[in-house]
Short mmCIF file of C-alpha atoms and ligand atoms in Angstrom, two decimals:
data_model
loop_
_atom_site.label_atom_id
_atom_site.label_comp_id
_atom_site.label_asym_id
_atom_site.label_seq_id
_atom_site.Cartn_x
_atom_site.Cartn_y
_atom_site.Cartn_z
CA MET A 1 0.00 0.00 0.00
CA VAL A 2 1.43 3.42 -0.85
CA THR A 3 0.87 6.54 1.15
CA ALA A 4 -2.24 8.62 0.62
CA SER A 5 -2.41 12.26 1.47
CA CYS A 6 -5.07 12.85 4.06
CA VAL A 7 -6.27 16.31 3.16
CA PRO A 8 -9.10 16.31 0.60
CA VAL A 9 -7.38 18.72 -1.76
CA HIS A 10 -3.99 16.97 -1.75
CA ALA A 11 -2.24 20.27 -1.38
CA HIS A 12 1.12 20.99 -2.89
CA ALA A 13 3.64 19.63 -0.36
CA GLU A 14 5.95 22.62 -0.69
CA ASP A 15 3.15 25.09 -0.10
CA SER A 16 2.14 23.72 3.25
CA ASP A 17 4.03 25.00 6.25
CA GLN A 18 2.61 22.20 8.37
CA GLU A 19 3.63 18.65 7.76
CA ASP A 20 0.60 16.38 7.72
CA VAL A 21 2.16 13.36 9.39
CA SER A 22 -0.86 11.25 8.53
CA SER A 23 0.24 11.29 4.91
CA THR A 24 3.42 9.43 5.72
CA THR A 25 2.80 7.54 8.95
CA PRO A 26 -0.25 5.32 9.38
CA LEU A 27 -2.39 6.21 12.38
CA GLU A 28 -2.76 3.45 14.94
CA LEU A 29 -6.31 3.17 16.24
CA SER A 30 -8.15 0.53 18.28
CA ALA A 31 -11.20 -1.30 16.90
CA GLU A 32 -13.32 0.80 19.25
CA LYS A 33 -12.00 4.10 17.83
CA ILE A 34 -12.47 2.86 14.28
CA SER A 35 -16.07 2.00 15.07
CA GLN A 36 -16.52 5.43 16.69
CA LEU A 37 -15.29 7.11 13.51
CA LYS A 38 -17.64 5.02 11.39
CA GLY A 39 -20.50 6.04 13.68
CA ARG A 40 -19.63 9.71 13.23
CA ILE A 41 -19.52 9.42 9.44
CA MET A 42 -23.01 7.90 9.47
CA ASP A 43 -24.41 10.35 12.02
CA GLU A 44 -26.54 12.82 10.10
CA THR A 45 -26.75 15.13 13.12
CA GLN A 46 -23.00 15.83 12.82
CA PRO A 47 -21.85 18.70 10.57
CA MET A 48 -20.71 17.61 7.11
CA GLU A 49 -17.19 18.97 7.57
CA LYS A 50 -16.65 16.92 10.75
CA ARG A 51 -17.92 13.77 9.05
CA ASN A 52 -15.55 14.44 6.15
CA ARG A 53 -12.61 14.72 8.56
CA CYS A 54 -13.58 11.29 9.93
CA VAL A 55 -13.37 9.83 6.41
CA PHE A 56 -9.83 11.17 6.06
CA THR A 57 -8.93 9.93 9.56
CA LEU A 58 -9.93 6.39 8.58
CA CYS A 59 -7.93 6.85 5.37
CA ALA A 60 -4.87 7.71 7.50
CA VAL A 61 -5.22 4.47 9.47
CA ARG A 62 -4.71 2.40 6.30
CA THR A 63 -5.57 -1.03 7.74
CA GLU A 64 -8.13 -3.63 6.68
CA PRO A 65 -10.46 -2.79 9.62
CA SER A 66 -10.39 0.90 8.58
CA ILE A 67 -11.17 -0.10 4.98
CA ASP A 68 -14.03 -2.29 6.24
CA ALA A 69 -15.45 0.66 8.21
CA LEU A 70 -15.26 2.92 5.14
CA SER A 71 -16.80 0.16 3.02
CA GLU A 72 -19.82 -0.08 5.31
CA CYS A 73 -20.40 3.65 4.99
CA LEU A 74 -20.03 3.41 1.21
CA LYS A 75 -22.69 0.68 1.10
CA SER A 76 -25.13 2.66 3.24
CA LYS A 77 -28.22 3.90 1.46
CA THR A 78 -28.60 6.88 3.77
CA CYS A 79 -25.07 8.35 3.77
CA SER A 80 -24.62 11.57 1.76
CA GLU A 81 -23.43 11.37 -1.86
CA LEU A 82 -20.65 13.82 -1.13
CA LEU A 83 -19.26 11.65 1.66
CA LYS A 84 -19.69 8.46 -0.33
CA HIS A 85 -17.78 9.84 -3.31
CA GLU A 86 -15.04 10.98 -0.92
CA ILE A 87 -14.94 7.48 0.62
CA ALA A 88 -14.61 5.85 -2.82
CA TYR A 89 -11.85 8.35 -3.59
CA VAL A 90 -9.82 7.62 -0.44
CA LEU A 91 -10.22 3.87 -0.95
CA GLY A 92 -8.51 4.34 -4.31
CA GLN A 93 -5.79 6.49 -2.76
CA MET A 94 -5.10 3.76 -0.17
CA LYS A 95 -4.34 1.36 -3.05
CA SER A 96 -5.39 -1.78 -1.20
CA TYR A 97 -6.83 -4.81 -3.03
CA HIS A 98 -8.98 -5.26 0.08
CA ALA A 99 -11.19 -2.39 -1.14
CA VAL A 100 -11.79 -3.82 -4.62
CA PRO A 101 -15.01 -5.81 -3.87
CA VAL A 102 -16.86 -2.84 -2.36
CA LEU A 103 -15.75 -0.56 -5.20
CA ILE A 104 -17.00 -3.06 -7.79
CA GLN A 105 -20.29 -3.35 -5.92
CA THR A 106 -20.61 0.46 -5.95
CA LEU A 107 -19.87 0.73 -9.67
CA GLU A 108 -22.39 -2.02 -10.39
CA ASP A 109 -25.17 -0.37 -8.38
CA GLU A 110 -26.95 1.62 -11.08
CA SER A 111 -29.21 3.23 -8.48
CA GLU A 112 -26.14 4.90 -6.93
CA ALA A 113 -25.32 8.54 -7.75
CA VAL A 114 -23.13 9.06 -10.82
CA ILE A 115 -20.46 10.94 -8.86
CA VAL A 116 -20.12 8.00 -6.45
CA ARG A 117 -19.97 5.39 -9.25
CA HIS A 118 -17.46 7.57 -11.12
CA GLU A 119 -15.22 7.75 -8.07
CA ALA A 120 -15.52 3.97 -7.53
CA ALA A 121 -14.41 3.30 -11.12
CA GLU A 122 -11.54 5.77 -10.80
CA ALA A 123 -10.48 4.11 -7.52
CA LEU A 124 -10.39 0.71 -9.24
CA GLY A 125 -8.02 2.26 -11.77
CA ALA A 126 -5.88 3.75 -9.00
CA ILE A 127 -5.61 0.40 -7.20
CA GLY A 128 -4.66 -1.10 -10.53
CA GLN A 129 -5.67 -4.74 -10.13
CA LYS A 130 -5.72 -6.32 -13.58
CA ASP A 131 -8.87 -8.35 -12.78
CA SER A 132 -10.85 -5.09 -12.50
CA ILE A 133 -10.58 -4.58 -16.27
CA GLY A 134 -13.50 -6.97 -16.83
CA VAL A 135 -16.00 -5.01 -14.77
CA LEU A 136 -14.70 -1.66 -16.04
CA THR A 137 -15.15 -2.86 -19.62
CA LYS A 138 -18.76 -3.79 -18.86
CA TYR A 139 -19.52 -0.19 -17.87
CA LEU A 140 -18.03 1.31 -21.03
CA GLU A 141 -21.66 0.97 -22.15
CA ASP A 142 -23.17 2.65 -19.08
CA PRO A 143 -25.99 5.16 -19.68
CA SER A 144 -23.97 7.81 -17.80
CA ILE A 145 -21.25 9.42 -19.91
CA GLU A 146 -19.25 10.30 -16.78
CA VAL A 147 -19.17 6.61 -15.77
CA ARG A 148 -18.27 5.49 -19.31
CA GLU A 149 -15.43 7.99 -19.61
CA THR A 150 -14.06 7.15 -16.15
CA CYS A 151 -14.06 3.43 -16.92
CA GLN A 152 -12.02 4.02 -20.08
CA ILE A 153 -9.49 6.16 -18.22
CA ALA A 154 -9.25 3.54 -15.44
CA ILE A 155 -8.70 0.70 -17.95
CA ASP A 156 -5.99 2.72 -19.71
CA ARG A 157 -4.26 3.33 -16.39
CA ILE A 158 -4.27 -0.32 -15.39
CA LEU A 159 -3.00 -1.43 -18.82
CA TYR A 160 -0.34 1.25 -18.89
CA PHE A 161 1.20 0.32 -15.55
CA GLU A 162 0.79 -3.42 -16.16
CA LYS A 163 2.87 -3.05 -19.30
CA ARG A 164 5.35 -0.77 -17.59
CA ARG A 165 5.82 -3.33 -14.84
CA HIS A 166 6.30 -6.30 -17.11
CA GLU A 167 7.85 -5.02 -20.28
CA GLY A 168 8.98 -1.49 -19.60
CA LYS A 169 6.85 0.08 -22.29
CA PRO A 170 3.33 -0.52 -23.60
CA SER A 171 3.04 -1.56 -27.23
CA GLU A 172 0.98 0.70 -29.40
CA VAL A 173 -1.16 -2.19 -30.58
CA GLU A 174 -2.19 -3.22 -27.09
CA CYS A 175 -2.76 0.29 -25.87
CA LEU A 176 -4.36 1.70 -28.96
CA SER A 177 -6.56 4.18 -27.17
CA MET A 178 -3.89 5.20 -24.78
CA TYR A 179 -0.89 7.44 -25.02
CA ASP A 180 1.33 8.88 -27.66
CA GLU A 181 4.58 8.00 -25.98
CA LEU A 182 6.72 10.02 -28.32
CA MET A 183 4.85 13.13 -27.43
CA LEU A 184 4.14 12.47 -23.79
CA GLY A 185 7.08 10.54 -22.45
CA GLN A 186 7.04 7.65 -20.00
CA THR A 187 6.08 7.82 -16.37
CA ASP A 188 6.78 5.35 -13.57
CA GLU A 189 4.03 4.86 -11.03
CA GLU A 190 6.39 5.54 -8.11
CA GLU A 191 7.48 8.79 -9.70
CA MET A 192 3.95 10.03 -10.17
CA SER A 193 3.00 13.19 -8.37
CA LYS A 194 5.41 13.01 -5.49
CA MET A 195 4.79 16.71 -5.03
CA PHE A 196 1.05 16.31 -4.68
CA GLN A 197 0.98 12.99 -2.85
CA SER A 198 -1.96 11.80 -4.90
CA VAL A 199 -2.56 8.74 -7.01
CA ASP A 200 -3.64 10.41 -10.25
CA PRO A 201 -6.19 8.85 -12.61
CA ALA A 202 -3.66 9.06 -15.45
CA PRO A 203 0.11 9.50 -15.39
CA SER A 204 1.36 13.02 -15.84
CA SER A 205 3.41 13.39 -18.99
CA LEU A 206 7.08 14.07 -18.50
CA LEU A 207 7.61 16.89 -20.92
CA GLU A 208 10.97 18.43 -21.60
CA GLY A 209 12.08 21.82 -22.85
CA THR A 210 11.33 25.38 -21.89
CA GLU A 211 8.25 26.24 -19.86
CA GLN A 212 6.48 27.63 -22.92
CA ALA A 213 7.37 24.58 -25.05
CA ARG A 214 6.10 22.21 -22.35
CA ILE A 215 2.85 24.14 -22.04
CA GLU A 216 2.32 24.08 -25.79
CA ARG A 217 2.91 20.33 -25.93
CA ALA A 218 0.59 19.70 -22.98
CA LYS A 219 -2.11 21.71 -24.77
CA VAL A 220 -1.76 19.56 -27.87
CA CYS A 221 -2.89 16.60 -25.72
CA LYS A 222 -6.38 18.08 -25.82
CA ARG A 223 -6.76 16.98 -29.40
CA GLY A 224 -6.27 13.33 -28.54
CA HIS A 225 -8.07 10.68 -26.58
CA GLN A 226 -9.49 11.65 -23.20
CA THR A 227 -6.81 9.81 -21.26
CA THR A 228 -4.23 11.76 -23.22
CA GLU A 229 -6.08 14.92 -22.33
CA TYR A 230 -5.78 13.96 -18.67
CA ARG A 231 -2.05 13.42 -19.10
CA GLY A 232 -1.73 16.89 -20.56
CA LEU A 233 -3.70 18.35 -17.65
CA PHE A 234 -1.42 16.71 -15.08
CA ALA A 235 1.59 17.93 -17.05
CA LEU A 236 0.26 21.50 -16.76
CA ARG A 237 -0.28 20.98 -13.03
CA ASP A 238 3.30 19.78 -12.63
CA ILE A 239 4.57 22.86 -14.51
CA GLY A 240 2.43 24.82 -12.06
CA THR A 241 3.15 28.39 -13.23
CA ASP A 242 0.53 31.08 -13.87
CA ALA A 243 0.97 30.45 -17.61
CA ALA A 244 0.20 26.76 -17.04
CA VAL A 245 -2.89 27.70 -15.01
CA HIS A 246 -4.06 29.94 -17.86
CA ALA A 247 -3.66 27.01 -20.26
CA MET A 248 -5.73 24.87 -17.88
CA ILE A 249 -8.55 27.42 -17.88
CA GLU A 250 -9.29 26.46 -21.50
CA GLY A 251 -10.28 23.07 -20.11
CA PHE A 252 -13.52 24.57 -18.79
CA SER A 253 -14.71 24.87 -22.42
CA ASP A 254 -14.33 21.13 -22.89
CA SER A 255 -17.57 19.30 -23.68
CA SER A 256 -16.85 16.64 -21.04
CA ALA A 257 -18.09 17.45 -17.53
CA LEU A 258 -15.72 14.78 -16.27
CA PHE A 259 -12.74 16.63 -17.72
CA ARG A 260 -13.99 19.98 -16.39
CA HIS A 261 -14.34 18.54 -12.87
CA GLU A 262 -10.78 17.23 -13.07
CA VAL A 263 -9.53 20.67 -14.12
CA ALA A 264 -11.17 22.15 -10.99
CA PHE A 265 -9.72 19.39 -8.80
CA VAL A 266 -6.22 19.95 -10.15
CA MET A 267 -6.56 23.70 -9.57
CA GLY A 268 -7.33 22.86 -5.94
CA GLN A 269 -4.14 20.84 -5.75
CA LEU A 270 -2.13 23.74 -7.15
CA GLN A 271 -3.77 26.34 -4.88
CA SER A 272 -2.85 29.07 -7.32
CA PRO A 273 -4.56 32.45 -6.90
CA ALA A 274 -4.44 32.66 -10.72
CA SER A 275 -7.34 30.18 -10.82
CA LYS A 276 -9.51 31.98 -8.25
CA GLU A 277 -11.53 33.99 -10.73
CA ILE A 278 -12.43 31.11 -13.03
CA LEU A 279 -13.24 28.79 -10.11
CA THR A 280 -15.57 31.43 -8.67
CA LYS A 281 -17.29 31.71 -12.04
CA VAL A 282 -17.70 27.93 -12.22
CA LEU A 283 -19.09 27.71 -8.69
CA CYS A 284 -21.58 30.49 -9.41
CA ASP A 285 -22.75 28.96 -12.71
CA ALA A 286 -26.05 27.27 -11.82
CA ASN A 287 -26.08 25.57 -15.22
CA GLU A 288 -22.74 23.85 -14.69
CA HIS A 289 -22.67 20.15 -13.70
CA GLU A 290 -22.83 19.64 -9.90
CA MET A 291 -19.65 17.54 -9.99
CA VAL A 292 -17.75 20.47 -11.49
CA ARG A 293 -19.22 23.03 -9.08
CA HIS A 294 -18.38 20.74 -6.17
CA GLU A 295 -14.71 20.55 -7.19
CA ALA A 296 -14.61 24.30 -7.80
CA ALA A 297 -15.92 24.93 -4.26
CA GLU A 298 -13.33 22.65 -2.63
CA ALA A 299 -10.56 24.15 -4.77
CA LEU A 300 -11.55 27.63 -3.57
CA GLY A 301 -11.37 26.31 0.00
CA ALA A 302 -7.81 25.20 -0.68
CA ILE A 303 -6.80 28.51 -2.27
CA SER A 304 -8.07 29.92 0.96
CA THR A 305 -8.21 33.71 0.75
CA ASP A 306 -10.72 36.01 2.44
CA ASP A 307 -12.65 36.74 -0.76
CA THR A 308 -13.03 33.00 -1.42
CA VAL A 309 -14.56 32.64 2.05
CA GLU A 310 -17.21 35.17 1.14
CA ILE A 311 -18.23 33.35 -2.01
CA LEU A 312 -18.24 29.96 -0.27
CA GLN A 313 -20.41 31.31 2.52
CA LYS A 314 -22.87 32.60 -0.02
CA HIS A 315 -23.22 29.13 -1.56
CA LEU A 316 -23.93 27.49 1.78
CA LYS A 317 -27.48 28.28 0.72
CA ASP A 318 -27.16 26.97 -2.85
CA GLU A 319 -30.17 25.10 -4.17
CA HIS A 320 -28.05 21.98 -4.85
CA GLY A 321 -27.27 19.87 -1.80
CA MET A 322 -23.91 18.71 -3.11
CA VAL A 323 -22.79 22.32 -3.68
CA ARG A 324 -23.97 23.37 -0.21
CA GLU A 325 -22.15 20.46 1.44
CA SER A 326 -19.00 21.09 -0.63
CA CYS A 327 -18.96 24.70 0.56
CA SER A 328 -19.12 23.58 4.23
CA VAL A 329 -16.20 21.24 3.62
CA ALA A 330 -14.33 23.96 1.69
CA LEU A 331 -14.74 26.47 4.52
CA ASP A 332 -13.41 23.87 6.92
CA ILE A 333 -10.38 23.26 4.64
CA HIS A 334 -9.82 27.02 4.61
CA GLN A 335 -9.96 27.08 8.39
CA TYR A 336 -7.50 24.19 8.57
CA PHE A 337 -4.98 25.98 6.35
CA HIS A 338 -5.27 29.09 8.54
CA SER A 339 -5.03 27.32 11.88
CA ASP A 340 -2.30 25.71 13.92
CA GLN A 341 -4.17 22.41 13.81
CA PHE A 342 -1.68 19.57 13.56
CA GLN A 343 -3.60 17.59 10.95
CA TYR A 344 -6.80 17.59 8.94
CA ALA A 345 -7.47 13.93 9.72
CA ASP A 346 -8.51 14.57 13.33
CA GLY A 347 -11.95 12.97 13.28
CA LEU A 348 -11.66 11.81 16.89
CA ASN A 349 -11.26 15.32 18.28
CA GLU A 350 -14.34 16.90 19.78
FE1 FE2 B 401 -13.77 12.78 -9.42
FE1 FE2 B 402 -14.70 15.36 -5.42
#
């Protein structure tokens, strides 16, 4: 199992003046404490932001009992969609085969919210078990475009790293839909996103050359397959300059809501003030997909300036439940970044 960052936004390691020890050292908790955390996640009388911290606390434990507790919450029919998608996400970040059955069950449950099924499919890709390709292939025909697209990206990821592990480089024939290696370069799983401590849905492309040349090449990825587009997006994130952020902004014109939500997520990882204006626009756009608005809200929480607080507070009364809940979580993330709290994953604190 590799380490998983235990702050929802997976903030840039260099930008944080506090070291989140939970991202490197598993928390040791008794069965009783694990059960207490599970109870808090399920307790609808608790504020959303506290319940979210409990999810990330269980993620920091990284043991089979903590995965079982998260799995029970994921299977619950009453738990909020926002929390369930976050649970599916952290199960992927924990990279344990132990979580595969519950993630498959979640993907297969067509009555489940799209955002939760999307995150379950993405988590299966992050865990990377080859046997998951069968179920992911089945849902390439799903009625939801977000689920279909995620399944393709997850299959590409599993195939890519399988080939990397066994042969060093995927053949073009076997990975037809995948990556233009000449243009994008090769990436080892261990090397991926050390800076952001996240298991990305697609490997960032290792581009060489000047900043401007790398940005231009990352932008070209947009003309390819969606997985390639993702690789270009992560390349822009890894460049991380204002110019790279401006190139990312074009991603909000993409026809895929899935891609737009990933752009917002990545902006949250970067925490660049250069993305504040566009993220505010996305959050305020009532016609935008809820998944995208949710990621925009949490990204604004991570950017964490006083004017972002104002806009997040305003949307605590948004007509969409997922947006309202995301704003509560975002305000809590903001508070965390401005406090002397030792770690975000402190679900057992009163
Ligand atoms: Fe997502
Ligand atoms: Fe999310």
